[in-house]
Amino acid sequence: MTQSFGFDTLQIHAGARPDPATGARQVPIYQTTAYVFRDADHAAALFNLQEVGYIYSRLTNPTVAALGERLAALEGGAGAVCTSSGHAAQLMALYPLMGPGKNIVSSTRLYGGTITQFTQVFKRFGWSTNFVDTDDLAAVEAAIDENTRAIFCETIANPGGYVTDIPALAAIADKHGIPLVVDNTTATPYLCNPIAMGATLVVHSTTKYLTGNGTVTGGAIIDSGKFDWSQNDKFPSLSAPEPAYHGLKFHETFGSLAYTFFSIAIGLRDLGMTMNPQAAHYTLMGVETLSLRMEKHVANAGKVAAWLEKHPAVEAVTYPGLDSSPYKARAERLLPKGAGALFTIALKGGYDACVKLVDSLELFSHVANLGDARSLVIHSASTTHRQLTPEQQVAAGAAPNVVRLSIGIENPEDIIADLEQALAKASA
Ligand SMILES: *Cc1c(COP(=O)(O)O)cnc(C)c1O
């Protein structure tokens, strides 16, 4: 599928062609574990990576491959790998770059579970994370040392209505010969293309807007195909001979697809965090309407945020589309189609008012999720960010008096009416 089609066309057609066996127009759910080899030579060529084809669904599956191709097209990448969840995508994204004693430089403003993954779990692999305020570019540079293997950030940082200056971070990453990895979950490729701004890798929790209906967990890594893995000796998994494939060098052999091939042939094969074909099917269905949904999410979020900002019980609204946001200008530059639909409100009544608000909302669902067609609410400090220290909570935009809203695609007046009745109870 050529890159010259527009976004609305690609979100329906990229990666999908009529099924060669049946002519089925929609991508079939290839519910199979294994694929029959033509003969012994064919099997050997596949196992040696001399020929590309299907072996076993832990590595590749045609339904999952269609989704990967579609996401690569939408993000403007060379290749993509789908995973069982967004967290799996993060681990899989860093795995080819890292090793014991290596570190990443990461934004402090992240999804709560990501902070826990980076600080608690990666530690057991001997990986460490240097957290920095990514608005302080000098601090970002100062945090990079000879063992740094990537810079990590989120486009619209969850939960705080913060927009990351991706081009500035990409320039620093380039200067140090390391990739910039951007979690683009909250913006989606419709609102932002990190690769066009210099990112090397994009990760997604497809669980969120890409699927858009709260049905399945999934993740994806999209490789720009533009990073020179042989420019230094920092990335031996991609540039040096690979013992698990008879000394094959991924970068030399696969060029711009080196990272994608490694992530399938080693990452999925040996870590096994594979997306299943049912999940890929649901996400393919969701992606077909991504642009339409994002337009509506953004329009609703703008109306709801502007209304909330005027409410007497509300102390602050972090929506980057508001004139009052310190990130308004950056949002207009990096997210010209809209600043997403995820933001927080701080309540004058503090922690107790937040809990009351969450319990009083009726149309909003109180769930640990975002990016659903439904409007969602969560009190981050008592849920997703409760494992963090008070300082980490504040740094992550999840202070105790803050509630996160994920604005859905219902009628905006209904969303506002629900907030109005709940705020009345919360401030009574
Ligand atoms: C949800 C989320 C994740 C984790 O994804 P899962 O699919 O839940 O594993 C990572 N990053 C962001 C920004 C998210 O919203």
Short mmCIF file of N, CA, C and O and ligand atoms in Angstrom, two decimals, residues 85-87 90 111 114 154 158 183 185 205 207-208 218 370, ligand 1:
data_model
loop_
_atom_site.label_atom_id
_atom_site.label_comp_id
_atom_site.label_asym_id
_atom_site.label_seq_id
_atom_site.Cartn_x
_atom_site.Cartn_y
_atom_site.Cartn_z
N SER A 85 0.36 -6.24 24.92
CA SER A 85 -0.13 -5.09 25.68
C SER A 85 0.81 -3.92 25.43
O SER A 85 1.88 -4.09 24.84
N GLY A 86 0.40 -2.75 25.91
CA GLY A 86 1.28 -1.58 25.80
C GLY A 86 2.55 -1.76 26.61
O GLY A 86 3.64 -1.37 26.19
N HIS A 87 2.41 -2.35 27.78
CA HIS A 87 3.60 -2.58 28.61
C HIS A 87 4.56 -3.55 27.94
O HIS A 87 5.78 -3.41 28.04
N GLN A 90 6.59 -1.67 25.44
CA GLN A 90 7.68 -0.87 26.02
C GLN A 90 8.90 -1.74 26.31
O GLN A 90 10.04 -1.37 26.01
N TYR A 111 2.72 7.60 32.22
CA TYR A 111 1.70 6.68 32.72
C TYR A 111 2.24 6.02 34.00
O TYR A 111 3.39 5.60 34.03
N THR A 114 3.98 2.76 33.79
CA THR A 114 5.27 2.81 33.12
C THR A 114 6.37 3.20 34.10
O THR A 114 7.48 2.65 34.06
N GLU A 154 6.42 10.50 26.51
CA GLU A 154 5.07 10.35 25.96
C GLU A 154 4.70 11.64 25.24
O GLU A 154 5.05 12.72 25.71
N ASN A 158 0.49 11.44 30.12
CA ASN A 158 -0.54 10.93 30.98
C ASN A 158 -0.09 11.14 32.44
O ASN A 158 1.03 10.75 32.75
N ASP A 183 6.13 7.23 23.36
CA ASP A 183 4.85 6.58 23.58
C ASP A 183 3.78 7.53 23.04
O ASP A 183 3.53 8.58 23.63
N THR A 185 0.56 6.84 22.56
CA THR A 185 -0.78 6.31 22.88
C THR A 185 -1.83 7.40 22.98
O THR A 185 -2.93 7.27 22.43
N SER A 205 0.05 1.72 23.38
CA SER A 205 -0.90 0.82 23.98
C SER A 205 -2.09 0.87 23.03
O SER A 205 -2.85 1.85 23.03
N THR A 207 -4.58 -0.76 23.26
CA THR A 207 -5.73 -0.90 24.16
C THR A 207 -6.60 0.36 24.17
O THR A 207 -7.80 0.28 24.42
N LYS A 208 -6.01 1.50 23.89
CA LYS A 208 -6.65 2.79 24.12
C LYS A 208 -7.34 3.27 22.83
O LYS A 208 -8.20 2.59 22.31
N GLY A 218 -3.52 -4.55 23.93
CA GLY A 218 -2.53 -4.79 22.87
C GLY A 218 -1.53 -3.66 22.85
O GLY A 218 -1.73 -2.61 23.47
N LEU A 370 -8.19 4.58 29.50
CA LEU A 370 -8.38 5.87 28.82
C LEU A 370 -8.55 5.56 27.34
O LEU A 370 -8.32 4.44 26.89
C1 LIG B 1 -2.30 2.22 29.01
C2 LIG B 1 -1.00 2.81 28.73
C3 LIG B 1 0.17 2.03 28.73
C4 LIG B 1 0.16 0.56 29.05
O1 LIG B 1 -0.56 -0.14 28.10
P1 LIG B 1 -1.33 -1.53 28.39
O2 LIG B 1 -1.97 -1.86 27.10
O3 LIG B 1 -2.31 -1.26 29.49
O4 LIG B 1 -0.27 -2.49 28.83
C5 LIG B 1 1.36 2.66 28.42
N1 LIG B 1 1.42 3.97 28.13
C6 LIG B 1 0.31 4.74 28.13
C7 LIG B 1 0.44 6.19 27.80
C8 LIG B 1 -0.92 4.19 28.41
O5 LIG B 1 -2.01 4.96 28.41
#
